[in-house]
Amino acid sequence: MRFKTKGLILKQQNIGERDKLVWILSDSHGVLRAFARGAKNIKSPKCAGTGLLVYSQFSVFEGRDSYSVDEAVAIEQFVGLRSDIEAMSLAQYFAELCLNLCPAGQEAGEYLRLVLNALYLLAHHKRPALQIKVCFEMRLIALTGYLPDLVMCAECGVYESDEMIFVPHTGKLYCSECADRMGVQGVRLPRAAVTALRHTVYADFEKLFSFELKEELLEPLSFASERYIATMTQKDYPTLQFYKQLSGSLW
Ligand SMILES: [Zn+2]
């Protein structure tokens, strides 16, 4: 059976001299692994269409227990990423997260829309990289069902405080008084950073990436979201470590 779908190449692996194995986050079938015959031939449109982090229109053949790519035509290659190693390394972390967290064998349009928007903003430097990272991480993990509880202090119910403490391994928020009294360990976030964190989870998708936050507050926020996703998924991401080395992160 053949079907057409649009999708993003999350990972590729060379098979011999001519062929590739690719992992696609597809609109219609979620993450699928497919064989792409002849995709290493640079004269073939399949070559560009199956490049890493390229968004393409695919024609896929579904065999009994495997998929193969018949056609791949690039729609968006995010060329801005290709000349910026730091942005590219962050994009590869996004791809690793998608590989681990996006569903397989079912529709995944929301996930695809999220990662395409993040890559577009990153490739065009439309937002600070850490802001894109926080939005992507928090919205992705929320889509998979791990919703943090950011509405109020988990202990006393206060909604706002000058500083609140986010606990990555529970996804709960505490006001500083309760956290100090109870000895809660977590990431200390000033009021503006808490507002931004709530926005990444609760805002309408159209407004997701649109907020203003001082650069120095993005660092702790980004640390909070990456710890949350790592503890919820019980996994460390090598691509994240690489990005942090490149970007000189102190967190
Ligand atoms: Zn409290």
PDB file of N, CA and C in Angstrom, residues 56-158:
ATOM      1  N   SER A  56       9.732  17.498   4.059  1.00  0.00           N
ATOM      2  CA  SER A  56       9.470  17.072   2.685  1.00  0.00           C
ATOM      3  C   SER A  56       8.080  16.492   2.493  1.00  0.00           C
ATOM      4  N   GLN A  57       7.721  16.400   1.225  1.00  0.00           N
ATOM      5  CA  GLN A  57       6.533  15.661   0.810  1.00  0.00           C
ATOM      6  C   GLN A  57       7.014  14.261   0.417  1.00  0.00           C
ATOM      7  N   PHE A  58       6.443  13.254   1.019  1.00  0.00           N
ATOM      8  CA  PHE A  58       6.885  11.884   0.757  1.00  0.00           C
ATOM      9  C   PHE A  58       5.795  11.049   0.116  1.00  0.00           C
ATOM     10  N   SER A  59       6.250  10.104  -0.698  1.00  0.00           N
ATOM     11  CA  SER A  59       5.386   9.018  -1.102  1.00  0.00           C
ATOM     12  C   SER A  59       6.029   7.764  -0.501  1.00  0.00           C
ATOM     13  N   VAL A  60       5.255   7.074   0.322  1.00  0.00           N
ATOM     14  CA  VAL A  60       5.819   5.966   1.104  1.00  0.00           C
ATOM     15  C   VAL A  60       5.103   4.665   0.756  1.00  0.00           C
ATOM     16  N   PHE A  61       5.887   3.620   0.597  1.00  0.00           N
ATOM     17  CA  PHE A  61       5.308   2.295   0.387  1.00  0.00           C
ATOM     18  C   PHE A  61       5.344   1.547   1.709  1.00  0.00           C
ATOM     19  N   GLU A  62       4.178   1.022   2.076  1.00  0.00           N
ATOM     20  CA  GLU A  62       4.099   0.277   3.335  1.00  0.00           C
ATOM     21  C   GLU A  62       4.091  -1.210   3.036  1.00  0.00           C
ATOM     22  N   GLY A  63       5.177  -1.861   3.384  1.00  0.00           N
ATOM     23  CA  GLY A  63       5.264  -3.310   3.190  1.00  0.00           C
ATOM     24  C   GLY A  63       4.700  -4.029   4.400  1.00  0.00           C
ATOM     25  N   ARG A  64       4.914  -5.326   4.457  1.00  0.00           N
ATOM     26  CA  ARG A  64       4.343  -6.094   5.563  1.00  0.00           C
ATOM     27  C   ARG A  64       4.920  -5.663   6.908  1.00  0.00           C
ATOM     28  N   ASP A  65       6.245  -5.464   6.949  1.00  0.00           N
ATOM     29  CA  ASP A  65       6.831  -5.053   8.223  1.00  0.00           C
ATOM     30  C   ASP A  65       7.865  -3.953   8.069  1.00  0.00           C
ATOM     31  N   SER A  66       7.781  -3.219   6.969  1.00  0.00           N
ATOM     32  CA  SER A  66       8.712  -2.097   6.818  1.00  0.00           C
ATOM     33  C   SER A  66       8.142  -1.054   5.854  1.00  0.00           C
ATOM     34  N   TYR A  67       8.723   0.128   5.936  1.00  0.00           N
ATOM     35  CA  TYR A  67       8.333   1.209   5.039  1.00  0.00           C
ATOM     36  C   TYR A  67       9.492   1.512   4.107  1.00  0.00           C
ATOM     37  N   SER A  68       9.158   1.981   2.895  1.00  0.00           N
ATOM     38  CA  SER A  68      10.221   2.531   2.063  1.00  0.00           C
ATOM     39  C   SER A  68       9.741   3.802   1.374  1.00  0.00           C
ATOM     40  N   VAL A  69      10.693   4.710   1.192  1.00  0.00           N
ATOM     41  CA  VAL A  69      10.377   6.005   0.585  1.00  0.00           C
ATOM     42  C   VAL A  69      10.496   5.876  -0.931  1.00  0.00           C
ATOM     43  N   ASP A  70       9.380   6.059  -1.633  1.00  0.00           N
ATOM     44  CA  ASP A  70       9.415   6.043  -3.101  1.00  0.00           C
ATOM     45  C   ASP A  70       9.853   7.392  -3.647  1.00  0.00           C
ATOM     46  N   GLU A  71       9.303   8.439  -3.055  1.00  0.00           N
ATOM     47  CA  GLU A  71       9.633   9.801  -3.496  1.00  0.00           C
ATOM     48  C   GLU A  71       9.774  10.687  -2.278  1.00  0.00           C
ATOM     49  N   ALA A  72      10.685  11.657  -2.402  1.00  0.00           N
ATOM     50  CA  ALA A  72      10.820  12.659  -1.343  1.00  0.00           C
ATOM     51  C   ALA A  72      11.173  13.974  -2.014  1.00  0.00           C
ATOM     52  N   VAL A  73      10.333  14.973  -1.827  1.00  0.00           N
ATOM     53  CA  VAL A  73      10.589  16.281  -2.431  1.00  0.00           C
ATOM     54  C   VAL A  73      10.657  17.315  -1.314  1.00  0.00           C
ATOM     55  N   ALA A  74      11.809  17.962  -1.204  1.00  0.00           N
ATOM     56  CA  ALA A  74      12.013  18.920  -0.109  1.00  0.00           C
ATOM     57  C   ALA A  74      11.056  20.103  -0.224  1.00  0.00           C
ATOM     58  N   ILE A  75      10.434  20.447   0.891  1.00  0.00           N
ATOM     59  CA  ILE A  75       9.581  21.642   0.961  1.00  0.00           C
ATOM     60  C   ILE A  75      10.348  22.770   1.653  1.00  0.00           C
ATOM     61  N   GLU A  76      11.044  22.413   2.753  1.00  0.00           N
ATOM     62  CA  GLU A  76      11.779  23.430   3.530  1.00  0.00           C
ATOM     63  C   GLU A  76      13.057  22.782   4.069  1.00  0.00           C
ATOM     64  N   GLN A  77      14.170  23.404   3.751  1.00  0.00           N
ATOM     65  CA  GLN A  77      15.450  22.803   4.171  1.00  0.00           C
ATOM     66  C   GLN A  77      16.086  23.524   5.344  1.00  0.00           C
ATOM     67  N   PHE A  78      15.457  24.565   5.837  1.00  0.00           N
ATOM     68  CA  PHE A  78      15.988  25.318   6.985  1.00  0.00           C
ATOM     69  C   PHE A  78      17.463  25.651   6.792  1.00  0.00           C
ATOM     70  N   VAL A  79      17.765  26.285   5.674  1.00  0.00           N
ATOM     71  CA  VAL A  79      19.165  26.545   5.337  1.00  0.00           C
ATOM     72  C   VAL A  79      19.874  27.385   6.399  1.00  0.00           C
ATOM     73  N   GLY A  80      19.124  28.220   7.118  1.00  0.00           N
ATOM     74  CA  GLY A  80      19.719  29.041   8.174  1.00  0.00           C
ATOM     75  C   GLY A  80      20.401  28.219   9.257  1.00  0.00           C
ATOM     76  N   LEU A  81      19.956  26.971   9.402  1.00  0.00           N
ATOM     77  CA  LEU A  81      20.570  26.105  10.423  1.00  0.00           C
ATOM     78  C   LEU A  81      21.922  25.566   9.962  1.00  0.00           C
ATOM     79  N   ARG A  82      22.060  25.424   8.662  1.00  0.00           N
ATOM     80  CA  ARG A  82      23.225  24.695   8.115  1.00  0.00           C
ATOM     81  C   ARG A  82      24.529  25.476   8.309  1.00  0.00           C
ATOM     82  N   SER A  83      24.420  26.778   8.451  1.00  0.00           N
ATOM     83  CA  SER A  83      25.637  27.580   8.582  1.00  0.00           C
ATOM     84  C   SER A  83      25.858  28.032  10.029  1.00  0.00           C
ATOM     85  N   ASP A  84      25.066  27.504  10.942  1.00  0.00           N
ATOM     86  CA  ASP A  84      25.144  27.953  12.332  1.00  0.00           C
ATOM     87  C   ASP A  84      25.202  26.714  13.221  1.00  0.00           C
ATOM     88  N   ILE A  85      26.401  26.348  13.619  1.00  0.00           N
ATOM     89  CA  ILE A  85      26.589  25.062  14.308  1.00  0.00           C
ATOM     90  C   ILE A  85      25.849  25.012  15.647  1.00  0.00           C
ATOM     91  N   GLU A  86      25.765  26.154  16.319  1.00  0.00           N
ATOM     92  CA  GLU A  86      25.073  26.182  17.611  1.00  0.00           C
ATOM     93  C   GLU A  86      23.564  25.954  17.422  1.00  0.00           C
ATOM     94  N   ALA A  87      22.991  26.671  16.462  1.00  0.00           N
ATOM     95  CA  ALA A  87      21.566  26.494  16.169  1.00  0.00           C
ATOM     96  C   ALA A  87      21.302  25.073  15.676  1.00  0.00           C
ATOM     97  N   MET A  88      22.224  24.546  14.870  1.00  0.00           N
ATOM     98  CA  MET A  88      22.060  23.192  14.335  1.00  0.00           C
ATOM     99  C   MET A  88      22.102  22.168  15.471  1.00  0.00           C
ATOM    100  N   SER A  89      22.974  22.390  16.443  1.00  0.00           N
ATOM    101  CA  SER A  89      23.062  21.420  17.543  1.00  0.00           C
ATOM    102  C   SER A  89      21.791  21.447  18.390  1.00  0.00           C
ATOM    103  N   LEU A  90      21.195  22.623  18.536  1.00  0.00           N
ATOM    104  CA  LEU A  90      19.933  22.695  19.267  1.00  0.00           C
ATOM    105  C   LEU A  90      18.819  21.998  18.469  1.00  0.00           C
ATOM    106  N   ALA A  91      18.844  22.202  17.157  1.00  0.00           N
ATOM    107  CA  ALA A  91      17.857  21.546  16.293  1.00  0.00           C
ATOM    108  C   ALA A  91      17.991  20.023  16.379  1.00  0.00           C
ATOM    109  N   GLN A  92      19.226  19.542  16.520  1.00  0.00           N
ATOM    110  CA  GLN A  92      19.425  18.087  16.628  1.00  0.00           C
ATOM    111  C   GLN A  92      18.912  17.547  17.963  1.00  0.00           C
ATOM    112  N   TYR A  93      18.999  18.382  18.979  1.00  0.00           N
ATOM    113  CA  TYR A  93      18.385  18.003  20.272  1.00  0.00           C
ATOM    114  C   TYR A  93      16.865  17.922  20.111  1.00  0.00           C
ATOM    115  N   PHE A  94      16.278  18.882  19.404  1.00  0.00           N
ATOM    116  CA  PHE A  94      14.826  18.831  19.156  1.00  0.00           C
ATOM    117  C   PHE A  94      14.471  17.531  18.427  1.00  0.00           C
ATOM    118  N   ALA A  95      15.312  17.172  17.457  1.00  0.00           N
ATOM    119  CA  ALA A  95      15.045  15.946  16.690  1.00  0.00           C
ATOM    120  C   ALA A  95      15.147  14.716  17.591  1.00  0.00           C
ATOM    121  N   GLU A  96      16.131  14.712  18.494  1.00  0.00           N
ATOM    122  CA  GLU A  96      16.283  13.569  19.404  1.00  0.00           C
ATOM    123  C   GLU A  96      15.062  13.465  20.327  1.00  0.00           C
ATOM    124  N   LEU A  97      14.583  14.607  20.801  1.00  0.00           N
ATOM    125  CA  LEU A  97      13.386  14.591  21.641  1.00  0.00           C
ATOM    126  C   LEU A  97      12.188  14.043  20.864  1.00  0.00           C
ATOM    127  N   CYS A  98      12.049  14.476  19.627  1.00  0.00           N
ATOM    128  CA  CYS A  98      10.928  13.990  18.799  1.00  0.00           C
ATOM    129  C   CYS A  98      11.010  12.481  18.610  1.00  0.00           C
ATOM    130  N   LEU A  99      12.221  11.992  18.345  1.00  0.00           N
ATOM    131  CA  LEU A  99      12.393  10.549  18.153  1.00  0.00           C
ATOM    132  C   LEU A  99      11.941   9.782  19.385  1.00  0.00           C
ATOM    133  N   ASN A 100      12.220  10.345  20.544  1.00  0.00           N
ATOM    134  CA  ASN A 100      11.894   9.670  21.795  1.00  0.00           C
ATOM    135  C   ASN A 100      10.460   9.859  22.240  1.00  0.00           C
ATOM    136  N   LEU A 101       9.867  11.005  21.890  1.00  0.00           N
ATOM    137  CA  LEU A 101       8.586  11.354  22.501  1.00  0.00           C
ATOM    138  C   LEU A 101       7.383  11.377  21.570  1.00  0.00           C
ATOM    139  N   CYS A 102       7.617  11.500  20.274  1.00  0.00           N
ATOM    140  CA  CYS A 102       6.449  11.578  19.382  1.00  0.00           C
ATOM    141  C   CYS A 102       5.884  10.174  19.153  1.00  0.00           C
ATOM    142  N   PRO A 103       4.582  10.090  18.966  1.00  0.00           N
ATOM    143  CA  PRO A 103       3.968   8.771  18.787  1.00  0.00           C
ATOM    144  C   PRO A 103       4.338   8.146  17.441  1.00  0.00           C
ATOM    145  N   ALA A 104       4.236   6.835  17.373  1.00  0.00           N
ATOM    146  CA  ALA A 104       4.446   6.125  16.108  1.00  0.00           C
ATOM    147  C   ALA A 104       3.137   5.444  15.729  1.00  0.00           C
ATOM    148  N   GLY A 105       2.901   5.320  14.421  1.00  0.00           N
ATOM    149  CA  GLY A 105       1.723   4.590  13.950  1.00  0.00           C
ATOM    150  C   GLY A 105       0.414   5.331  14.134  1.00  0.00           C
ATOM    151  N   GLN A 106       0.478   6.605  14.368  1.00  0.00           N
ATOM    152  CA  GLN A 106      -0.749   7.397  14.462  1.00  0.00           C
ATOM    153  C   GLN A 106      -0.483   8.832  14.030  1.00  0.00           C
ATOM    154  N   GLU A 107      -1.542   9.551  13.785  1.00  0.00           N
ATOM    155  CA  GLU A 107      -1.466  10.944  13.344  1.00  0.00           C
ATOM    156  C   GLU A 107      -0.639  11.753  14.351  1.00  0.00           C
ATOM    157  N   ALA A 108       0.206  12.661  13.846  1.00  0.00           N
ATOM    158  CA  ALA A 108       1.075  13.423  14.754  1.00  0.00           C
ATOM    159  C   ALA A 108       1.229  14.872  14.287  1.00  0.00           C
ATOM    160  N   GLY A 109       0.151  15.396  13.697  1.00  0.00           N
ATOM    161  CA  GLY A 109       0.194  16.749  13.129  1.00  0.00           C
ATOM    162  C   GLY A 109       0.583  17.827  14.126  1.00  0.00           C
ATOM    163  N   GLU A 110       0.105  17.700  15.380  1.00  0.00           N
ATOM    164  CA  GLU A 110       0.417  18.716  16.390  1.00  0.00           C
ATOM    165  C   GLU A 110       1.902  18.743  16.734  1.00  0.00           C
ATOM    166  N   TYR A 111       2.487  17.575  16.811  1.00  0.00           N
ATOM    167  CA  TYR A 111       3.917  17.461  17.116  1.00  0.00           C
ATOM    168  C   TYR A 111       4.735  18.052  15.962  1.00  0.00           C
ATOM    169  N   LEU A 112       4.303  17.705  14.743  1.00  0.00           N
ATOM    170  CA  LEU A 112       5.029  18.172  13.573  1.00  0.00           C
ATOM    171  C   LEU A 112       4.964  19.699  13.479  1.00  0.00           C
ATOM    172  N   ARG A 113       3.795  20.252  13.714  1.00  0.00           N
ATOM    173  CA  ARG A 113       3.626  21.703  13.673  1.00  0.00           C
ATOM    174  C   ARG A 113       4.528  22.379  14.720  1.00  0.00           C
ATOM    175  N   LEU A 114       4.621  21.784  15.892  1.00  0.00           N
ATOM    176  CA  LEU A 114       5.448  22.349  16.961  1.00  0.00           C
ATOM    177  C   LEU A 114       6.923  22.380  16.560  1.00  0.00           C
ATOM    178  N   VAL A 115       7.422  21.266  16.069  1.00  0.00           N
ATOM    179  CA  VAL A 115       8.857  21.230  15.760  1.00  0.00           C
ATOM    180  C   VAL A 115       9.170  22.079  14.522  1.00  0.00           C
ATOM    181  N   LEU A 116       8.266  22.115  13.550  1.00  0.00           N
ATOM    182  CA  LEU A 116       8.518  22.946  12.359  1.00  0.00           C
ATOM    183  C   LEU A 116       8.567  24.421  12.738  1.00  0.00           C
ATOM    184  N   ASN A 117       7.664  24.843  13.605  1.00  0.00           N
ATOM    185  CA  ASN A 117       7.683  26.240  14.061  1.00  0.00           C
ATOM    186  C   ASN A 117       8.973  26.558  14.806  1.00  0.00           C
ATOM    187  N   ALA A 118       9.398  25.644  15.670  1.00  0.00           N
ATOM    188  CA  ALA A 118      10.633  25.865  16.439  1.00  0.00           C
ATOM    189  C   ALA A 118      11.834  25.971  15.492  1.00  0.00           C
ATOM    190  N   LEU A 119      11.899  25.091  14.506  1.00  0.00           N
ATOM    191  CA  LEU A 119      13.031  25.112  13.572  1.00  0.00           C
ATOM    192  C   LEU A 119      13.020  26.379  12.719  1.00  0.00           C
ATOM    193  N   TYR A 120      11.838  26.794  12.314  1.00  0.00           N
ATOM    194  CA  TYR A 120      11.729  28.013  11.505  1.00  0.00           C
ATOM    195  C   TYR A 120      12.259  29.223  12.283  1.00  0.00           C
ATOM    196  N   LEU A 121      11.813  29.354  13.534  1.00  0.00           N
ATOM    197  CA  LEU A 121      12.229  30.497  14.354  1.00  0.00           C
ATOM    198  C   LEU A 121      13.729  30.458  14.634  1.00  0.00           C
ATOM    199  N   LEU A 122      14.230  29.251  14.838  1.00  0.00           N
ATOM    200  CA  LEU A 122      15.659  29.065  15.110  1.00  0.00           C
ATOM    201  C   LEU A 122      16.493  29.405  13.865  1.00  0.00           C
ATOM    202  N   ALA A 123      16.065  28.909  12.726  1.00  0.00           N
ATOM    203  CA  ALA A 123      16.816  29.118  11.484  1.00  0.00           C
ATOM    204  C   ALA A 123      16.835  30.590  11.083  1.00  0.00           C
ATOM    205  N   HIS A 124      15.780  31.320  11.450  1.00  0.00           N
ATOM    206  CA  HIS A 124      15.698  32.731  11.059  1.00  0.00           C
ATOM    207  C   HIS A 124      16.028  33.682  12.200  1.00  0.00           C
ATOM    208  N   HIS A 125      16.497  33.124  13.317  1.00  0.00           N
ATOM    209  CA  HIS A 125      16.849  33.957  14.488  1.00  0.00           C
ATOM    210  C   HIS A 125      15.712  34.890  14.885  1.00  0.00           C
ATOM    211  N   LYS A 126      14.508  34.359  14.877  1.00  0.00           N
ATOM    212  CA  LYS A 126      13.346  35.198  15.180  1.00  0.00           C
ATOM    213  C   LYS A 126      13.126  35.382  16.679  1.00  0.00           C
ATOM    214  N   ARG A 127      13.689  34.477  17.470  1.00  0.00           N
ATOM    215  CA  ARG A 127      13.578  34.555  18.932  1.00  0.00           C
ATOM    216  C   ARG A 127      14.915  34.097  19.507  1.00  0.00           C
ATOM    217  N   PRO A 128      15.209  34.458  20.773  1.00  0.00           N
ATOM    218  CA  PRO A 128      16.426  33.910  21.382  1.00  0.00           C
ATOM    219  C   PRO A 128      16.349  32.376  21.422  1.00  0.00           C
ATOM    220  N   ALA A 129      17.481  31.737  21.171  1.00  0.00           N
ATOM    221  CA  ALA A 129      17.504  30.271  21.087  1.00  0.00           C
ATOM    222  C   ALA A 129      16.945  29.615  22.359  1.00  0.00           C
ATOM    223  N   LEU A 130      17.287  30.152  23.520  1.00  0.00           N
ATOM    224  CA  LEU A 130      16.815  29.526  24.762  1.00  0.00           C
ATOM    225  C   LEU A 130      15.307  29.648  24.920  1.00  0.00           C
ATOM    226  N   GLN A 131      14.765  30.724  24.405  1.00  0.00           N
ATOM    227  CA  GLN A 131      13.306  30.904  24.464  1.00  0.00           C
ATOM    228  C   GLN A 131      12.607  29.846  23.592  1.00  0.00           C
ATOM    229  N   ILE A 132      13.149  29.633  22.405  1.00  0.00           N
ATOM    230  CA  ILE A 132      12.592  28.605  21.513  1.00  0.00           C
ATOM    231  C   ILE A 132      12.711  27.235  22.191  1.00  0.00           C
ATOM    232  N   LYS A 133      13.849  27.010  22.834  1.00  0.00           N
ATOM    233  CA  LYS A 133      14.099  25.727  23.503  1.00  0.00           C
ATOM    234  C   LYS A 133      13.078  25.471  24.621  1.00  0.00           C
ATOM    235  N   VAL A 134      12.863  26.466  25.472  1.00  0.00           N
ATOM    236  CA  VAL A 134      11.918  26.305  26.585  1.00  0.00           C
ATOM    237  C   VAL A 134      10.508  26.024  26.054  1.00  0.00           C
ATOM    238  N   CYS A 135      10.087  26.808  25.072  1.00  0.00           N
ATOM    239  CA  CYS A 135       8.739  26.624  24.504  1.00  0.00           C
ATOM    240  C   CYS A 135       8.602  25.235  23.906  1.00  0.00           C
ATOM    241  N   PHE A 136       9.623  24.825  23.167  1.00  0.00           N
ATOM    242  CA  PHE A 136       9.558  23.525  22.512  1.00  0.00           C
ATOM    243  C   PHE A 136       9.522  22.400  23.546  1.00  0.00           C
ATOM    244  N   GLU A 137      10.420  22.456  24.500  1.00  0.00           N
ATOM    245  CA  GLU A 137      10.491  21.385  25.513  1.00  0.00           C
ATOM    246  C   GLU A 137       9.184  21.278  26.297  1.00  0.00           C
ATOM    247  N   MET A 138       8.715  22.409  26.813  1.00  0.00           N
ATOM    248  CA  MET A 138       7.538  22.358  27.686  1.00  0.00           C
ATOM    249  C   MET A 138       6.295  21.936  26.916  1.00  0.00           C
ATOM    250  N   ARG A 139       6.144  22.455  25.681  1.00  0.00           N
ATOM    251  CA  ARG A 139       4.942  22.104  24.926  1.00  0.00           C
ATOM    252  C   ARG A 139       4.995  20.654  24.467  1.00  0.00           C
ATOM    253  N   LEU A 140       6.180  20.189  24.096  1.00  0.00           N
ATOM    254  CA  LEU A 140       6.316  18.802  23.657  1.00  0.00           C
ATOM    255  C   LEU A 140       5.964  17.837  24.795  1.00  0.00           C
ATOM    256  N   ILE A 141       6.541  18.092  25.968  1.00  0.00           N
ATOM    257  CA  ILE A 141       6.293  17.168  27.085  1.00  0.00           C
ATOM    258  C   ILE A 141       4.827  17.250  27.521  1.00  0.00           C
ATOM    259  N   ALA A 142       4.242  18.443  27.424  1.00  0.00           N
ATOM    260  CA  ALA A 142       2.817  18.575  27.762  1.00  0.00           C
ATOM    261  C   ALA A 142       1.957  17.788  26.769  1.00  0.00           C
ATOM    262  N   LEU A 143       2.319  17.837  25.477  1.00  0.00           N
ATOM    263  CA  LEU A 143       1.565  17.091  24.456  1.00  0.00           C
ATOM    264  C   LEU A 143       1.589  15.591  24.733  1.00  0.00           C
ATOM    265  N   THR A 144       2.699  15.102  25.270  1.00  0.00           N
ATOM    266  CA  THR A 144       2.783  13.662  25.530  1.00  0.00           C
ATOM    267  C   THR A 144       2.020  13.251  26.783  1.00  0.00           C
ATOM    268  N   GLY A 145       1.492  14.243  27.515  1.00  0.00           N
ATOM    269  CA  GLY A 145       0.663  13.907  28.676  1.00  0.00           C
ATOM    270  C   GLY A 145       1.297  14.216  30.019  1.00  0.00           C
ATOM    271  N   TYR A 146       2.573  14.554  30.026  1.00  0.00           N
ATOM    272  CA  TYR A 146       3.224  14.931  31.297  1.00  0.00           C
ATOM    273  C   TYR A 146       2.991  16.418  31.530  1.00  0.00           C
ATOM    274  N   LEU A 147       1.838  16.730  32.076  1.00  0.00           N
ATOM    275  CA  LEU A 147       1.500  18.136  32.265  1.00  0.00           C
ATOM    276  C   LEU A 147       1.955  18.601  33.648  1.00  0.00           C
ATOM    277  N   PRO A 148       2.843  19.609  33.699  1.00  0.00           N
ATOM    278  CA  PRO A 148       3.233  20.107  35.013  1.00  0.00           C
ATOM    279  C   PRO A 148       2.068  20.893  35.617  1.00  0.00           C
ATOM    280  N   ASP A 149       2.081  21.036  36.942  1.00  0.00           N
ATOM    281  CA  ASP A 149       1.018  21.794  37.590  1.00  0.00           C
ATOM    282  C   ASP A 149       1.562  23.158  38.009  1.00  0.00           C
ATOM    283  N   LEU A 150       1.341  24.136  37.131  1.00  0.00           N
ATOM    284  CA  LEU A 150       1.970  25.443  37.328  1.00  0.00           C
ATOM    285  C   LEU A 150       0.987  26.512  37.782  1.00  0.00           C
ATOM    286  N   VAL A 151      -0.243  26.110  38.117  1.00  0.00           N
ATOM    287  CA  VAL A 151      -1.269  27.107  38.405  1.00  0.00           C
ATOM    288  C   VAL A 151      -0.976  27.859  39.707  1.00  0.00           C
ATOM    289  N   MET A 152      -0.609  27.139  40.759  1.00  0.00           N
ATOM    290  CA  MET A 152      -0.412  27.793  42.055  1.00  0.00           C
ATOM    291  C   MET A 152       0.588  27.007  42.888  1.00  0.00           C
ATOM    292  N   CYS A 153       0.937  27.576  44.037  1.00  0.00           N
ATOM    293  CA  CYS A 153       1.823  26.865  44.970  1.00  0.00           C
ATOM    294  C   CYS A 153       1.139  25.554  45.371  1.00  0.00           C
ATOM    295  N   ALA A 154       1.850  24.440  45.214  1.00  0.00           N
ATOM    296  CA  ALA A 154       1.267  23.122  45.489  1.00  0.00           C
ATOM    297  C   ALA A 154       0.951  22.935  46.966  1.00  0.00           C
ATOM    298  N   GLU A 155       1.501  23.794  47.833  1.00  0.00           N
ATOM    299  CA  GLU A 155       1.279  23.643  49.262  1.00  0.00           C
ATOM    300  C   GLU A 155       0.184  24.594  49.777  1.00  0.00           C
ATOM    301  N   CYS A 156       0.345  25.905  49.524  1.00  0.00           N
ATOM    302  CA  CYS A 156      -0.590  26.868  50.135  1.00  0.00           C
ATOM    303  C   CYS A 156      -1.583  27.450  49.132  1.00  0.00           C
ATOM    304  N   GLY A 157      -1.389  27.194  47.848  1.00  0.00           N
ATOM    305  CA  GLY A 157      -2.355  27.655  46.859  1.00  0.00           C
ATOM    306  C   GLY A 157      -2.189  29.089  46.393  1.00  0.00           C
ATOM    307  N   VAL A 158      -1.126  29.767  46.874  1.00  0.00           N
ATOM    308  CA  VAL A 158      -0.929  31.150  46.421  1.00  0.00           C
ATOM    309  C   VAL A 158      -0.564  31.126  44.931  1.00  0.00           C
TER     310      VAL A 158
END
